[in-house]
Short mmCIF file of C-alpha atoms in Angstrom, two decimals:
data_model
loop_
_atom_site.label_atom_id
_atom_site.label_comp_id
_atom_site.label_asym_id
_atom_site.label_seq_id
_atom_site.Cartn_x
_atom_site.Cartn_y
_atom_site.Cartn_z
CA UNK A 222 128.10 98.13 82.83
CA UNK A 223 125.30 100.61 83.11
CA UNK A 224 121.95 101.16 84.83
CA UNK A 225 119.14 101.70 82.42
CA UNK A 226 116.28 103.94 83.65
CA UNK A 227 112.86 104.20 82.12
CA UNK A 228 111.13 107.56 82.19
CA UNK A 229 114.42 109.21 83.03
CA UNK A 230 113.06 112.73 82.44
CA UNK A 231 109.80 112.08 84.35
CA UNK A 232 108.77 112.45 87.95
CA UNK A 233 109.62 108.84 88.96
CA UNK A 234 112.67 108.06 86.83
CA UNK A 235 114.55 111.24 87.27
CA UNK A 236 115.19 110.75 91.03
CA UNK A 237 116.52 107.28 90.27
CA UNK A 238 118.95 108.66 87.73
CA UNK A 239 120.07 111.28 90.24
CA UNK A 240 120.53 108.83 93.00
CA UNK A 241 122.55 106.39 90.86
CA UNK A 242 124.69 109.17 89.41
CA UNK A 243 125.38 110.54 92.93
CA UNK A 244 126.56 107.03 93.82
CA UNK A 245 129.01 107.11 91.01
CA UNK A 246 127.14 104.57 88.74
CA UNK A 247 127.08 104.71 85.01
CA UNK A 248 123.47 105.57 83.97
CA UNK A 249 121.63 105.30 80.71
CA UNK A 250 118.50 107.41 80.51
CA UNK A 251 115.75 105.98 78.29
CA UNK A 252 113.56 108.73 76.77
CA UNK A 253 111.32 109.11 73.74
CA UNK A 254 113.57 111.99 72.45
CA UNK A 255 117.17 111.41 71.45
CA UNK A 256 117.94 115.15 71.94
CA UNK A 257 116.91 115.16 75.63
CA UNK A 258 119.57 116.17 78.10
CA UNK A 259 119.68 114.30 81.43
CA UNK A 260 122.38 115.29 83.93
CA UNK A 261 124.65 112.44 84.93
CA UNK A 262 123.42 110.09 82.25
CA UNK A 263 123.94 108.97 78.63
CA UNK A 264 120.64 109.40 76.73
CA UNK A 265 119.19 106.63 74.56
CA UNK A 266 115.92 106.99 72.69
CA UNK A 267 113.77 103.83 73.15
CA UNK A 268 110.01 103.53 73.13
CA UNK A 269 107.83 101.09 75.09
CA UNK A 270 106.33 100.13 71.75
CA UNK A 271 109.44 98.63 70.26
CA UNK A 272 110.87 95.34 71.52
CA UNK A 273 113.97 95.77 69.35
CA UNK A 274 114.69 99.26 70.82
CA UNK A 275 114.22 97.98 74.40
CA UNK A 276 116.35 94.86 73.77
CA UNK A 277 119.22 96.97 72.56
CA UNK A 278 118.90 99.24 75.55
CA UNK A 279 118.72 96.43 78.07
CA UNK A 280 121.56 94.25 76.71
CA UNK A 281 124.63 94.20 78.95
CA UNK A 282 122.95 96.32 81.61
CA UNK A 283 123.88 95.92 85.29
CA UNK A 284 120.33 96.94 86.14
CA UNK A 285 117.10 98.14 84.58
CA UNK A 286 114.52 100.33 86.40
CA UNK A 287 111.08 99.93 84.98
CA UNK A 288 107.72 101.61 85.57
CA UNK A 289 104.73 101.73 83.26
CA UNK A 290 103.59 105.12 81.98
CA UNK A 291 100.13 106.58 82.55
CA UNK A 292 98.23 105.39 79.43
CA UNK A 293 95.15 103.48 78.46
CA UNK A 294 95.19 100.01 79.97
CA UNK A 295 95.36 98.30 76.61
CA UNK A 296 98.52 100.23 75.84
CA UNK A 297 100.01 99.50 79.19
CA UNK A 298 99.45 95.79 78.70
CA UNK A 299 101.16 95.98 75.28
CA UNK A 300 104.08 97.79 76.94
CA UNK A 301 104.36 95.14 79.63
CA UNK A 302 104.51 92.41 76.98
CA UNK A 303 107.21 94.29 75.08
CA UNK A 304 109.27 94.90 78.22
CA UNK A 305 109.14 91.25 79.14
CA UNK A 306 110.05 90.07 75.65
CA UNK A 307 113.09 92.47 75.67
CA UNK A 308 114.17 91.40 79.14
CA UNK A 309 114.01 87.70 78.18
CA UNK A 310 116.13 88.38 75.18
CA UNK A 311 118.69 90.87 76.62
CA UNK A 312 119.06 89.20 80.10
CA UNK A 313 120.20 92.20 82.17
CA UNK A 314 121.79 91.34 85.55
CA UNK A 315 118.94 92.85 87.62
CA UNK A 316 115.50 94.45 87.15
CA UNK A 317 113.72 96.64 89.59
CA UNK A 318 110.03 97.40 88.80
CA UNK A 319 108.00 100.06 90.44
CA UNK A 320 104.28 99.29 90.38
CA UNK A 321 103.45 102.97 90.85
CA UNK A 322 100.66 101.82 93.13
CA UNK A 323 98.90 99.59 90.55
CA UNK A 324 97.50 96.32 91.81
CA UNK A 325 99.60 93.23 91.24
CA UNK A 326 97.18 90.60 92.43
CA UNK A 327 96.78 88.06 89.57
CA UNK A 328 93.03 87.93 90.24
CA UNK A 329 92.82 91.66 89.61
CA UNK A 330 94.71 91.53 86.38
CA UNK A 331 96.03 94.56 84.62
CA UNK A 332 99.42 95.52 83.16
CA UNK A 333 101.36 95.75 86.44
CA UNK A 334 100.12 92.23 87.51
CA UNK A 335 101.09 90.96 84.05
CA UNK A 336 104.55 92.40 84.35
CA UNK A 337 105.11 91.02 87.86
CA UNK A 338 103.93 87.60 86.78
CA UNK A 339 106.23 87.71 83.73
CA UNK A 340 109.22 88.74 85.77
CA UNK A 341 108.72 85.78 88.08
CA UNK A 342 108.79 83.46 85.13
CA UNK A 343 111.63 85.14 83.33
CA UNK A 344 114.58 83.77 85.22
CA UNK A 345 116.03 87.34 85.52
CA UNK A 346 116.97 88.56 88.92
CA UNK A 347 114.35 91.06 89.93
CA UNK A 348 112.47 92.90 92.73
CA UNK A 349 109.17 94.75 92.72
CA UNK A 350 108.74 98.06 94.60
CA UNK A 351 105.09 98.26 95.74
CA UNK A 352 104.11 101.80 96.95
CA UNK A 353 100.63 102.87 97.80
CA UNK A 354 99.85 106.58 97.09
CA UNK A 355 102.45 109.12 96.10
CA UNK A 356 102.96 112.25 98.09
CA UNK A 357 103.71 113.94 94.68
CA UNK A 358 99.94 113.62 93.93
CA UNK A 359 99.53 116.39 96.46
CA UNK A 360 101.42 118.72 94.13
CA UNK A 361 98.71 118.75 91.58
CA UNK A 362 97.53 122.25 91.03
CA UNK A 363 94.03 121.52 92.25
CA UNK A 364 95.42 120.22 95.52
CA UNK A 365 98.42 122.36 96.38
CA UNK A 366 96.74 125.44 94.92
CA UNK A 367 93.79 125.00 97.34
CA UNK A 368 96.25 124.49 100.23
CA UNK A 369 97.79 127.87 99.46
CA UNK A 370 94.60 129.70 98.58
CA UNK A 371 92.24 128.73 101.41
CA UNK A 372 94.09 126.36 103.77
CA UNK A 373 92.31 123.19 102.69
CA UNK A 374 93.89 120.01 101.42
CA UNK A 375 91.39 118.24 99.09
CA UNK A 376 91.79 114.55 98.27
CA UNK A 377 89.52 111.73 97.25
CA UNK A 378 89.80 109.56 100.33
CA UNK A 379 87.86 109.45 103.62
CA UNK A 380 89.20 111.50 106.57
CA UNK A 381 89.56 108.33 108.62
CA UNK A 382 91.35 106.32 105.92
CA UNK A 383 94.95 105.55 106.88
CA UNK A 384 97.49 105.53 103.93
CA UNK A 385 101.18 104.60 103.82
CA UNK A 386 102.17 107.51 101.65
CA UNK A 387 105.49 107.36 99.76
CA UNK A 388 107.44 109.71 97.49
CA UNK A 389 109.34 109.34 94.30
CA UNK A 390 112.48 110.06 96.30
CA UNK A 391 111.69 106.99 98.47
CA UNK A 392 111.34 104.92 95.29
CA UNK A 393 114.79 106.06 94.24
CA UNK A 394 116.32 105.25 97.59
CA UNK A 395 114.81 101.72 97.49
CA UNK A 396 115.74 101.12 93.85
CA UNK A 397 119.45 101.94 94.42
CA UNK A 398 119.63 99.51 97.39
CA UNK A 399 117.67 96.74 95.54
CA UNK A 400 120.14 96.89 92.62
CA UNK A 401 122.82 95.76 95.03
CA UNK A 402 120.63 93.24 96.84
CA UNK A 403 119.92 90.26 94.53
CA UNK A 404 119.04 88.26 97.66
CA UNK A 405 115.80 90.34 97.88
CA UNK A 406 113.28 89.28 95.25
CA UNK A 407 109.51 89.76 94.69
CA UNK A 408 107.38 92.56 96.10
CA UNK A 409 108.79 95.02 98.65
CA UNK A 410 106.14 97.32 100.12
CA UNK A 411 107.16 100.96 100.57
CA UNK A 412 105.50 103.83 102.43
CA UNK A 413 105.03 105.54 105.77
CA UNK A 414 104.41 103.11 108.61
CA UNK A 415 102.29 103.46 110.68
CA UNK A 416 99.95 104.80 107.97
CA UNK A 417 98.45 108.28 108.42
CA UNK A 418 95.03 109.80 107.76
CA UNK A 419 94.01 112.90 105.79
CA UNK A 420 93.93 115.14 108.82
CA UNK A 421 97.47 113.94 109.76
CA UNK A 422 98.49 114.89 106.24
CA UNK A 423 96.92 118.28 106.41
CA UNK A 424 98.58 118.94 109.83
CA UNK A 425 102.00 118.17 108.43
CA UNK A 426 101.40 120.67 105.60
CA UNK A 427 100.21 123.24 108.13
CA UNK A 428 103.29 122.79 110.32
CA UNK A 429 105.61 123.06 107.35
CA UNK A 430 103.87 126.12 105.89
CA UNK A 431 103.20 127.81 109.18
CA UNK A 432 99.44 128.10 108.68
CA UNK A 433 96.24 126.23 109.55
CA UNK A 434 95.45 123.53 106.89
CA UNK A 435 92.38 121.27 107.14
CA UNK A 436 91.70 118.06 105.25
CA UNK A 437 88.82 118.20 102.79
CA UNK A 438 87.54 114.90 101.51
CA UNK A 439 86.29 115.10 97.87
CA UNK A 440 84.72 112.43 95.64
CA UNK A 441 86.68 110.46 93.03
CA UNK A 442 84.48 112.16 90.43
CA UNK A 443 85.52 115.62 91.59
CA UNK A 444 89.14 114.48 91.50
CA UNK A 445 88.68 113.09 87.98
CA UNK A 446 87.29 116.43 86.76
CA UNK A 447 90.29 118.23 88.31
CA UNK A 448 93.00 116.06 86.80
CA UNK A 449 91.51 115.36 83.35
CA UNK A 450 92.82 118.55 81.76
CA UNK A 451 96.41 117.51 82.84
CA UNK A 452 96.45 113.80 82.15
CA UNK A 453 93.61 113.20 79.64
CA UNK A 454 90.05 111.87 80.08
CA UNK A 455 91.01 108.22 79.77
CA UNK A 456 93.74 108.14 82.33
CA UNK A 457 91.66 110.42 84.62
CA UNK A 458 88.83 107.89 84.49
CA UNK A 459 91.23 105.18 85.49
CA UNK A 460 92.50 107.27 88.43
CA UNK A 461 88.90 107.81 89.65
CA UNK A 462 88.28 104.08 89.36
CA UNK A 463 91.24 103.49 91.73
CA UNK A 464 89.91 105.89 94.32
CA UNK A 465 86.44 104.37 94.01
CA UNK A 466 87.95 100.96 94.77
CA UNK A 467 89.94 102.43 97.73
CA UNK A 468 86.74 103.76 99.22
CA UNK A 469 85.63 100.17 99.86
CA UNK A 470 88.69 99.35 101.96
CA UNK A 471 89.45 99.92 105.63
CA UNK A 472 92.96 101.31 104.90
CA UNK A 473 95.75 101.47 102.37
CA UNK A 474 98.71 100.58 104.58
CA UNK A 475 101.82 98.63 103.73
CA UNK A 476 102.53 95.21 105.13
CA UNK A 477 105.46 95.60 107.59
CA UNK A 478 106.68 92.03 107.10
CA UNK A 479 107.78 92.66 103.50
CA UNK A 480 108.48 96.39 103.89
CA UNK A 481 111.52 98.29 102.62
CA UNK A 482 112.07 99.26 106.27
CA UNK A 483 112.51 95.61 107.22
CA UNK A 484 114.14 94.17 104.12
CA UNK A 485 116.30 96.97 103.01
CA UNK A 486 116.68 99.42 105.97
CA UNK A 487 115.05 102.10 103.79
CA UNK A 488 112.42 104.15 105.71
CA UNK A 489 109.96 106.25 103.81
CA UNK A 490 110.10 110.00 104.48
CA UNK A 491 107.59 111.57 106.72
CA UNK A 492 105.34 114.19 105.06
CA UNK A 493 107.29 116.95 106.72
CA UNK A 494 110.72 115.44 105.59
CA UNK A 495 109.34 115.18 102.06
CA UNK A 496 108.10 118.78 101.99
CA UNK A 497 111.54 119.93 103.18
CA UNK A 498 113.38 117.79 100.64
CA UNK A 499 111.39 119.12 97.71
CA UNK A 500 111.80 122.73 98.90
CA UNK A 501 108.11 123.52 99.08
#
């Protein structure tokens, strides 16, 4: 029996592979390229666009870790349909889906909500990791470069906007526990609690780096312009839309009653702990 990990060579899937391999689990890494090398895992080429490939990969699995790639929303919805079709056919023992911060409210719609709704109807044991914003976003060149160059941390949120930040390492910790906890089903919120503000975030960077760092709010449009060369114009526009929506809220904090801290005993890293763990 093996654990099948989507995006195993990427920022979110790779830590899950590493955590499972460190725990002595058999791991199958799903990638688009059969010649990829993933430490601690058997590599299988399977694309989100093929129900047949996904079904073969999922069949007999002890667990499947799923997250949707950054792509145009139409493609993401097609991928969600394919994943659900393959899961219904293959019937793996357990599925853990990370929303990657995408909304899952049925009224909002979108691929992540579609996948969560389908999992609930599938009859397959599952759980949904629901983070808010990723600390890894702060490693974008336009962000971390500015921290190093002039001691400012630019990000498209208000200075007084509390966020329950989480890291990809936290996702991996929660996923490993959730694979062994079939009693936990549905959404599990994950992130720092209490939530912290932009100046809190900058102060943590300053303490870690031994220099003064100030928080610098920027607009979603400025952020879109900065990330478009890295992720493409379409996905960048989607990212900007997310931050425009966040600007209308009072906070972006997790709900403690269904948090990983309460349900799993998994506490998200502080910003300082994360910076240490990634060796920045």
